[in-house]
mmCIF file of C-alpha atoms in Angstrom:
data_model
loop_
_atom_site.group_PDB
_atom_site.id
_atom_site.type_symbol
_atom_site.label_atom_id
_atom_site.label_comp_id
_atom_site.label_asym_id
_atom_site.label_seq_id
_atom_site.Cartn_x
_atom_site.Cartn_y
_atom_site.Cartn_z
ATOM 1 C CA MET U 732 123.392 98.198 38.528
ATOM 2 C CA HIS U 733 125.347 97.069 35.474
ATOM 3 C CA VAL U 734 124.020 96.009 32.030
ATOM 4 C CA LEU U 735 126.621 93.566 30.431
ATOM 5 C CA ARG U 736 126.100 94.410 26.606
ATOM 6 C CA ASP U 737 129.133 92.745 25.279
ATOM 7 C CA LEU U 738 128.509 88.942 24.862
ATOM 8 C CA LYS U 739 131.878 88.007 24.114
ATOM 9 C CA SER U 740 132.562 88.747 27.562
ATOM 10 C CA VAL U 741 130.317 86.707 29.324
ATOM 11 C CA PRO U 742 131.729 83.688 30.085
ATOM 12 C CA GLN U 743 134.887 85.310 32.010
ATOM 13 C CA VAL U 744 132.458 88.028 33.565
ATOM 14 C CA MET U 745 129.770 85.049 34.909
ATOM 15 C CA SER U 746 132.693 82.900 35.916
ATOM 16 C CA GLY U 747 133.943 85.760 38.196
ATOM 17 C CA LEU U 748 130.416 86.625 39.414
ATOM 18 C CA MET U 749 129.634 83.193 40.425
ATOM 19 C CA LEU U 750 133.275 83.185 42.377
ATOM 20 C CA SER U 751 132.534 86.141 44.045
ATOM 21 C CA ALA U 752 128.814 84.881 44.817
ATOM 22 C CA ARG U 753 129.971 81.876 46.853
ATOM 23 C CA ARG U 754 132.874 83.703 48.609
ATOM 24 C CA HIS U 755 130.028 85.843 50.161
ATOM 25 C CA ARG U 756 127.197 83.354 50.432
ATOM 26 C CA VAL U 757 125.166 85.111 47.868
ATOM 27 C CA VAL U 758 122.558 83.538 45.831
ATOM 28 C CA LEU U 759 122.659 84.503 41.664
ATOM 29 C CA THR U 760 119.232 84.122 39.985
ATOM 30 C CA SER U 761 118.620 84.736 36.389
ATOM 31 C CA SER U 762 115.362 86.407 34.869
ATOM 32 C CA SER U 763 114.046 87.196 31.476
ATOM 33 C CA ARG U 764 112.433 89.978 32.473
ATOM 34 C CA PRO U 765 114.086 93.219 30.772
ATOM 35 C CA TYR U 766 116.463 95.263 32.336
ATOM 36 C CA LEU U 767 114.253 98.196 34.160
ATOM 37 C CA ALA U 768 116.499 101.061 32.483
ATOM 38 C CA ASP U 769 115.997 99.643 28.986
ATOM 39 C CA TYR U 770 112.351 98.890 29.485
ATOM 40 C CA ALA U 771 111.468 102.287 31.102
ATOM 41 C CA HIS U 772 113.471 104.026 27.939
ATOM 42 C CA GLU U 773 111.482 102.466 25.255
ATOM 43 C CA LEU U 774 108.412 103.007 27.319
ATOM 44 C CA ALA U 775 108.778 106.580 27.454
ATOM 45 C CA GLN U 776 109.868 106.522 23.760
ATOM 46 C CA ARG U 777 106.200 105.237 22.593
ATOM 47 C CA LEU U 778 103.871 107.039 24.843
ATOM 48 C CA PRO U 779 102.360 110.057 23.181
ATOM 49 C CA GLY U 780 103.891 113.455 23.760
ATOM 50 C CA THR U 781 107.816 113.813 24.725
ATOM 51 C CA TRP U 782 108.521 111.706 27.900
ATOM 52 C CA THR U 783 111.828 111.045 29.883
ATOM 53 C CA ALA U 784 112.787 108.267 31.790
ATOM 54 C CA ARG U 785 115.249 108.505 35.097
ATOM 55 C CA ILE U 786 116.878 105.764 37.433
ATOM 56 C CA GLU U 787 116.769 105.965 41.214
ATOM 57 C CA ILE U 788 118.247 103.392 43.114
ATOM 58 C CA TYR U 789 116.532 102.697 46.722
ATOM 59 C CA ALA U 790 120.097 101.064 48.332
ATOM 60 C CA HIS U 791 118.057 102.118 51.775
ATOM 61 C CA PRO U 792 114.824 100.854 52.597
ATOM 62 C CA VAL U 793 114.487 104.811 53.719
ATOM 63 C CA TRP U 794 114.693 105.975 50.589
ATOM 64 C CA GLN U 795 111.874 103.619 49.317
ATOM 65 C CA ALA U 796 110.110 104.779 52.286
ATOM 66 C CA ASP U 797 110.095 108.549 51.086
ATOM 67 C CA TRP U 798 107.985 107.348 48.161
ATOM 68 C CA MET U 799 105.069 106.912 50.223
ATOM 69 C CA ASP U 800 104.709 110.981 50.553
ATOM 70 C CA LEU U 801 105.180 110.994 46.617
ATOM 71 C CA LEU U 802 102.767 108.439 45.597
ATOM 72 C CA TRP U 803 99.252 108.775 44.558
ATOM 73 C CA ASP U 804 98.034 105.130 44.036
ATOM 74 C CA SER U 805 94.795 103.198 45.190
ATOM 75 C CA GLY U 806 96.418 100.053 43.424
ATOM 76 C CA GLN U 807 99.348 97.169 43.562
ATOM 77 C CA LEU U 808 102.075 100.081 43.256
ATOM 78 C CA GLY U 809 101.286 101.615 46.778
ATOM 79 C CA GLU U 810 101.082 98.400 48.311
ATOM 80 C CA ALA U 811 104.379 97.208 46.775
ATOM 81 C CA MET U 812 106.272 100.627 47.932
ATOM 82 C CA GLU U 813 104.884 100.321 51.547
ATOM 83 C CA HIS U 814 105.384 96.553 51.946
ATOM 84 C CA ARG U 815 107.921 95.096 49.788
ATOM 85 C CA ARG U 816 111.571 95.715 49.161
ATOM 86 C CA VAL U 817 111.906 97.433 46.253
ATOM 87 C CA PRO U 818 115.259 98.251 45.314
ATOM 88 C CA TYR U 819 115.180 100.375 42.418
ATOM 89 C CA GLY U 820 112.763 101.980 39.900
ATOM 90 C CA ALA U 821 112.611 104.643 36.885
ATOM 91 C CA VAL U 822 110.456 107.901 36.882
ATOM 92 C CA LEU U 823 108.732 108.758 33.854
ATOM 93 C CA SER U 824 107.985 112.220 33.378
ATOM 94 C CA ASN U 825 106.188 114.291 30.517
ATOM 95 C CA GLY U 826 107.627 117.817 31.408
ATOM 96 C CA ALA U 827 104.133 119.217 32.188
ATOM 97 C CA GLY U 828 103.712 117.856 35.533
ATOM 98 C CA THR U 829 102.779 114.582 34.779
ATOM 99 C CA GLU U 830 105.008 111.998 36.875
ATOM 100 C CA LEU U 831 105.076 108.428 36.850
ATOM 101 C CA LEU U 832 106.642 105.797 38.555
ATOM 102 C CA LEU U 833 107.483 102.188 37.192
ATOM 103 C CA ILE U 834 109.047 99.375 39.097
ATOM 104 C CA GLU U 835 109.496 95.643 38.454
ATOM 105 C CA ARG U 836 106.286 93.767 39.695
ATOM 106 C CA PRO U 837 107.597 92.007 42.861
ATOM 107 C CA GLY U 838 107.345 88.328 43.017
ATOM 108 C CA GLY U 839 107.316 87.420 39.854
ATOM 109 C CA THR U 840 109.475 86.996 36.983
ATOM 110 C CA ASP U 841 107.478 89.238 34.097
ATOM 111 C CA GLY U 842 105.515 92.321 34.165
ATOM 112 C CA TYR U 843 105.858 96.183 35.607
ATOM 113 C CA LEU U 844 103.656 98.220 38.280
ATOM 114 C CA LEU U 845 103.036 101.980 36.666
ATOM 115 C CA GLY U 846 101.343 104.690 39.480
ATOM 116 C CA ALA U 847 101.226 108.176 39.489
ATOM 117 C CA CYS U 848 102.843 110.811 41.554
ATOM 118 C CA ALA U 849 101.023 113.429 42.652
ATOM 119 C CA SER U 850 101.560 117.070 42.882
ATOM 120 C CA SER U 851 103.559 118.704 45.579
ATOM 121 C CA ASP U 852 100.395 120.994 46.096
ATOM 122 C CA PHE U 853 98.240 117.885 47.560
ATOM 123 C CA ASP U 854 99.702 116.783 50.907
ATOM 124 C CA ASP U 855 97.106 114.097 51.761
ATOM 125 C CA ASN U 856 97.978 111.929 49.023
ATOM 126 C CA TYR U 857 98.021 108.709 51.382
ATOM 127 C CA GLN U 858 94.585 106.405 50.618
ATOM 128 C CA ASN U 859 93.285 109.419 48.924
ATOM 129 C CA PRO U 860 89.912 108.349 47.793
ATOM 130 C CA PHE U 861 90.019 109.970 44.265
ATOM 131 C CA ALA U 862 93.501 108.054 43.372
ATOM 132 C CA PRO U 863 94.092 106.371 40.643
ATOM 133 C CA ARG U 864 94.843 102.412 40.424
ATOM 134 C CA SER U 865 98.428 101.581 39.158
ATOM 135 C CA ALA U 866 98.147 99.606 35.844
ATOM 136 C CA THR U 867 100.141 96.015 35.389
ATOM 137 C CA LEU U 868 102.202 96.064 32.800
ATOM 138 C CA PRO U 869 103.214 93.720 30.275
ATOM 139 C CA SER U 870 107.083 93.202 29.674
ATOM 140 C CA SER U 871 106.133 94.105 25.826
ATOM 141 C CA SER U 872 106.928 98.093 25.923
ATOM 142 C CA HIS U 873 104.696 98.273 22.760
ATOM 143 C CA ARG U 874 101.645 96.709 24.293
ATOM 144 C CA ALA U 875 102.473 98.408 27.497
ATOM 145 C CA ALA U 876 102.456 102.022 25.711
ATOM 146 C CA VAL U 877 99.002 101.164 24.020
ATOM 147 C CA GLN U 878 97.947 100.421 27.645
ATOM 148 C CA VAL U 879 99.218 103.467 29.362
ATOM 149 C CA ALA U 880 98.349 105.800 26.691
ATOM 150 C CA THR U 881 94.372 104.386 26.214
ATOM 151 C CA GLU U 882 93.654 103.623 29.954
ATOM 152 C CA PHE U 883 96.120 104.601 32.584
ATOM 153 C CA LEU U 884 96.811 108.083 31.181
ATOM 154 C CA PRO U 885 93.523 108.647 30.853
ATOM 155 C CA SER U 886 92.332 107.246 34.070
ATOM 156 C CA TYR U 887 94.867 109.554 36.042
ATOM 157 C CA GLU U 888 93.616 112.564 33.905
ATOM 158 C CA LEU U 889 89.999 111.974 35.231
ATOM 159 C CA ALA U 890 91.112 111.464 38.881
ATOM 160 C CA LEU U 891 92.956 114.355 38.768
ATOM 161 C CA HIS U 892 90.126 116.643 37.558
ATOM 162 C CA MET U 893 87.807 115.416 40.135
ATOM 163 C CA CYS U 894 90.529 115.658 42.813
ATOM 164 C CA LEU U 895 91.233 119.282 41.855
ATOM 165 C CA LEU U 896 87.102 119.668 41.567
ATOM 166 C CA ALA U 897 86.630 118.167 45.099
ATOM 167 C CA VAL U 898 89.018 120.452 46.817
ATOM 168 C CA VAL U 899 87.990 123.684 44.762
ATOM 169 C CA GLU U 900 84.258 122.714 45.733
ATOM 170 C CA ALA U 901 85.062 122.337 49.525
ATOM 171 C CA GLY U 902 87.047 125.646 49.833
ATOM 172 C CA HIS U 903 84.342 127.792 48.075
ATOM 173 C CA ASP U 904 81.393 125.974 50.195
ATOM 174 C CA ARG U 905 83.718 126.879 53.494
ATOM 175 C CA LEU U 906 83.783 130.724 52.139
ATOM 176 C CA GLN U 907 79.998 130.781 51.466
ATOM 177 C CA GLU U 908 79.667 129.318 55.036
ATOM 178 C CA LEU U 909 82.087 132.211 56.461
ATOM 179 C CA HIS U 910 80.199 134.575 54.680
ATOM 180 C CA ALA U 911 77.089 133.605 56.084
ATOM 181 C CA ASP U 912 78.331 133.356 59.526
ATOM 182 C CA ARG U 913 80.032 136.720 59.323
ATOM 183 C CA TYR U 914 76.518 138.187 58.079
ATOM 184 C CA GLY U 915 74.550 136.545 60.791
ATOM 185 C CA GLU U 916 76.844 137.996 63.583
ATOM 186 C CA VAL U 917 76.588 141.048 61.866
ATOM 187 C CA GLU U 918 72.860 140.992 62.035
ATOM 188 C CA GLU U 919 73.104 140.272 65.729
ATOM 189 C CA ALA U 920 75.342 142.989 66.592
ATOM 190 C CA SER U 921 73.178 145.595 64.972
ATOM 191 C CA ARG U 922 70.475 144.582 66.930
ATOM 192 C CA SER U 923 72.173 144.958 70.169
ATOM 193 C CA ASP U 924 70.947 147.310 73.125
ATOM 194 C CA ASP U 925 74.813 148.108 73.371
ATOM 195 C CA ASP U 926 75.903 151.514 73.261
ATOM 196 C CA THR U 927 76.725 152.741 69.411
ATOM 197 C CA ALA U 928 80.530 152.463 70.243
ATOM 198 C CA THR U 929 80.386 149.215 71.650
ATOM 199 C CA VAL U 930 78.407 148.240 68.439
ATOM 200 C CA GLN U 931 80.965 149.560 66.066
ATOM 201 C CA SER U 932 83.724 147.693 67.775
ATOM 202 C CA ARG U 933 81.921 144.534 68.020
ATOM 203 C CA LEU U 934 81.640 144.847 64.206
ATOM 204 C CA VAL U 935 84.862 145.772 63.272
ATOM 205 C CA ARG U 936 86.121 142.686 65.581
ATOM 206 C CA VAL U 937 83.654 140.322 63.693
ATOM 207 C CA VAL U 938 84.669 142.034 59.909
ATOM 208 C CA ALA U 939 88.433 141.624 60.925
ATOM 209 C CA GLN U 940 87.973 137.995 61.892
ATOM 210 C CA TYR U 941 86.028 136.634 59.251
ATOM 211 C CA ASP U 942 87.914 138.657 56.535
ATOM 212 C CA GLU U 943 90.945 136.954 57.858
ATOM 213 C CA GLU U 944 89.528 133.255 57.930
ATOM 214 C CA SER U 945 88.288 133.738 54.619
ATOM 215 C CA ALA U 946 91.630 135.136 53.077
ATOM 216 C CA ASN U 947 93.673 131.993 54.659
ATOM 217 C CA VAL U 948 90.921 129.556 53.412
ATOM 218 C CA PHE U 949 91.529 131.245 49.595
ATOM 219 C CA ARG U 950 95.214 131.387 49.628
ATOM 220 C CA ARG U 951 94.982 127.687 50.431
ATOM 221 C CA LEU U 952 92.439 127.353 47.722
ATOM 222 C CA ARG U 953 94.158 129.571 44.955
ATOM 223 C CA PRO U 954 96.583 126.796 43.166
ATOM 224 C CA HIS U 955 94.022 124.242 43.279
ATOM 225 C CA ALA U 956 91.694 126.719 41.069
ATOM 226 C CA ALA U 957 94.365 127.749 38.945
ATOM 227 C CA HIS U 958 95.197 124.099 38.060
ATOM 228 C CA LEU U 959 91.250 123.710 37.646
ATOM 229 C CA LEU U 960 90.365 127.150 35.623
ATOM 230 C CA ASP U 961 93.540 125.711 32.962
ATOM 231 C CA ARG U 962 91.571 122.547 32.469
ATOM 232 C CA THR U 963 88.089 124.126 32.167
ATOM 233 C CA ARG U 964 88.069 127.547 30.401
ATOM 234 C CA THR U 965 89.413 126.057 26.997
ATOM 235 C CA ALA U 966 85.661 124.351 26.906
ATOM 236 C CA VAL U 967 84.192 127.711 27.351
ATOM 237 C CA ALA U 968 83.386 130.137 24.056
ATOM 238 C CA PRO U 969 85.370 132.902 24.053
ATOM 239 C CA GLY U 970 83.894 136.177 24.370
ATOM 240 C CA SER U 971 80.818 134.947 26.130
ATOM 241 C CA GLU U 972 79.436 135.952 29.460
ATOM 242 C CA ASP U 973 80.533 132.698 30.967
ATOM 243 C CA GLY U 974 84.143 133.383 29.277
ATOM 244 C CA ALA U 975 84.457 136.689 30.450
ATOM 245 C CA ALA U 976 84.187 135.599 34.106
ATOM 246 C CA LEU U 977 86.623 132.931 33.402
ATOM 247 C CA ASP U 978 88.858 135.527 32.054
ATOM 248 C CA ARG U 979 88.334 137.316 35.327
ATOM 249 C CA LEU U 980 89.207 134.054 37.595
ATOM 250 C CA GLY U 981 92.694 134.069 35.248
ATOM 251 C CA SER U 982 93.510 137.447 35.987
ATOM 252 C CA LEU U 983 92.630 136.695 40.031
ATOM 253 C CA LEU U 984 94.680 134.020 39.665
ATOM 254 C CA ASN U 985 97.720 135.365 37.607
ATOM 255 C CA LEU U 986 97.268 133.109 35.044
ATOM 256 C CA ALA U 987 98.183 134.214 31.576
ATOM 257 C CA GLN U 988 95.220 134.177 28.735
ATOM 258 C CA ASN U 989 96.831 131.017 26.526
ATOM 259 C CA VAL U 990 99.572 129.622 28.502
ATOM 260 C CA PRO U 991 98.570 126.760 31.179
ATOM 261 C CA ALA U 992 100.083 127.277 34.492
ATOM 262 C CA PRO U 993 103.215 124.946 35.059
ATOM 263 C CA ARG U 994 101.916 122.066 37.567
ATOM 264 C CA PRO U 995 104.681 121.678 40.369
ATOM 265 C CA SER U 996 106.645 118.335 40.349
ATOM 266 C CA ALA U 997 106.222 116.063 43.163
ATOM 267 C CA PHE U 998 109.805 115.908 43.569
ATOM 268 C CA THR U 999 110.131 119.997 44.738
ATOM 269 C CA PRO U 1000 108.775 121.695 47.789
ATOM 270 C CA PRO U 1001 105.554 123.275 47.120
ATOM 271 C CA GLN U 1002 105.553 126.915 46.637
ATOM 272 C CA ARG U 1003 104.969 129.415 49.437
ATOM 273 C CA LEU U 1004 101.157 130.338 49.602
ATOM 274 C CA VAL U 1005 100.652 134.013 48.495
ATOM 275 C CA PRO U 1006 98.559 135.870 50.797
ATOM 276 C CA ALA U 1007 95.328 136.880 49.846
ATOM 277 C CA SER U 1008 92.892 139.873 50.571
ATOM 278 C CA ALA U 1009 89.561 140.500 51.459
ATOM 279 C CA ASP U 1010 88.622 141.956 47.799
ATOM 280 C CA GLU U 1011 90.428 138.674 46.046
ATOM 281 C CA VAL U 1012 88.188 136.773 47.943
ATOM 282 C CA ARG U 1013 84.799 138.739 46.899
ATOM 283 C CA ARG U 1014 86.072 138.671 43.348
ATOM 284 C CA TRP U 1015 86.226 134.721 43.775
ATOM 285 C CA CYS U 1016 83.191 134.241 45.201
ATOM 286 C CA ALA U 1017 81.478 136.686 42.358
ATOM 287 C CA ASP U 1018 82.574 134.520 39.457
ATOM 288 C CA ALA U 1019 83.576 130.672 41.448
ATOM 289 C CA PRO U 1020 80.354 129.155 40.525
ATOM 290 C CA VAL U 1021 80.806 129.446 36.566
ATOM 291 C CA LEU U 1022 84.330 127.872 36.953
ATOM 292 C CA LEU U 1023 82.466 125.098 39.111
ATOM 293 C CA LYS U 1024 79.424 124.731 36.429
ATOM 294 C CA HIS U 1025 81.964 123.863 33.688
ATOM 295 C CA ALA U 1026 84.331 121.884 35.921
ATOM 296 C CA ARG U 1027 81.829 119.572 36.320
ATOM 297 C CA THR U 1028 81.013 118.749 32.761
ATOM 298 C CA ALA U 1029 84.521 119.836 31.043
ATOM 299 C CA LEU U 1030 85.535 116.083 32.200
ATOM 300 C CA PRO U 1031 88.590 114.574 30.658
ATOM 301 C CA THR U 1032 88.009 112.048 27.775
ATOM 302 C CA ALA U 1033 89.858 109.235 26.560
ATOM 303 C CA PRO U 1034 91.930 109.738 23.375
ATOM 304 C CA THR U 1035 90.098 108.535 20.443
ATOM 305 C CA ALA U 1036 93.298 108.231 17.814
ATOM 306 C CA GLY U 1037 96.362 108.131 20.319
ATOM 307 C CA SER U 1038 99.893 108.542 18.899
ATOM 308 C CA PRO U 1039 100.918 106.841 15.622
ATOM 309 C CA ARG U 1040 103.765 106.189 17.376
ATOM 310 C CA ALA U 1041 102.275 104.569 20.829
ATOM 311 C CA LEU U 1042 99.418 102.732 18.917
ATOM 312 C CA ASP U 1043 100.838 102.168 15.359
ATOM 313 C CA SER U 1044 104.376 101.536 15.595
ATOM 314 C CA PRO U 1045 106.058 97.984 15.756
ATOM 315 C CA PRO U 1046 107.710 96.846 19.001
ATOM 316 C CA ARG U 1047 111.559 97.665 18.845
ATOM 317 C CA ALA U 1048 114.253 95.051 20.227
ATOM 318 C CA LEU U 1049 115.147 95.551 23.875
ATOM 319 C CA ASP U 1050 118.132 94.687 23.440
ATOM 320 C CA SER U 1051 119.546 97.407 21.314
ATOM 321 C CA PRO U 1052 121.780 100.355 23.464
ATOM 322 C CA PRO U 1053 119.325 102.806 24.777
ATOM 323 C CA ARG U 1054 119.938 106.473 24.349
ATOM 324 C CA ALA U 1055 121.493 108.229 27.426
ATOM 325 C CA LEU U 1056 119.484 108.120 30.581
ATOM 326 C CA ALA U 1057 119.623 110.471 33.411
ATOM 327 C CA ALA U 1058 122.233 109.422 36.156
ATOM 328 C CA PRO U 1059 120.551 107.559 38.730
ATOM 329 C CA GLY U 1060 119.520 109.096 41.769
ATOM 330 C CA PRO U 1061 119.783 108.193 45.359
ATOM 331 C CA GLY U 1062 116.084 108.168 45.839
ATOM 332 C CA PRO U 1063 113.296 110.802 45.740
ATOM 333 C CA LEU U 1064 113.643 113.785 47.787
ATOM 334 C CA ARG U 1065 111.141 113.997 50.774
ATOM 335 C CA ARG U 1066 108.695 116.942 51.067
ATOM 336 C CA ARG U 1067 108.264 116.831 54.537
#
């Protein structure tokens, strides 16, 4: 991909390009749509916070297909990446775990599609019921930034919160079910007419089986619980009884008191799950209801003022040379 910025060389370059196109039977078309790299750079500069843009080339359809494992979208972007040919895209990242894919809108001469990447902790992104809908952005990067800052990003944050909450609730409910099943089997074994040694052996097997299964549930639950706790505990008054419970959970999940846990990138393999113990499961079950109670009410809200750079700054011309972008990559890394 090459952007011609020296307007004086246009006649010579275009003449050679048309000659080469005829030789290779290629049809040339023109477009008024800004070059994707320029647009992505302008959009990243206008969004609240610090964002970067990286261009990717999907020269082979397989590279494009790799995105289906990485996208978390229920709108047009997912459909386009799955069913249309998309030769290149731009990845926007804020350095804090939010990663977005930007492409030109297929089938049109203007507009772009922007959608979210999922955390690498999630492996069921495809057709996930909580996935946010991608946004159709206008050609003006200024108006697009306003739309992303006030509509898309708040929707994404709410969807992420609800997805984390659902996963953690489901895992906690499973632990409660296992606890009830274990209690029932222990009671049944205790009432058995077998001799004492047989009963004791059966009790040991029951306890060991359920402790192992509970630990496996918790080790899968732990990274999601850590992210949900990060999003929740600032809404609870420090020093309160509930605040103390969340602090204990923070210690259990190895979270610093005031430092959010880093959210894994969609482009890196998920970290290896840390083994869990029966004691950690018991500590989780004791305080988890407090986390779930506050997580259900501490929902993200849309920004009220946004960033002055995104909402108030005048649009800048896209024909000015952008700052250096990261070199194009061959395509996204597969996680599976």
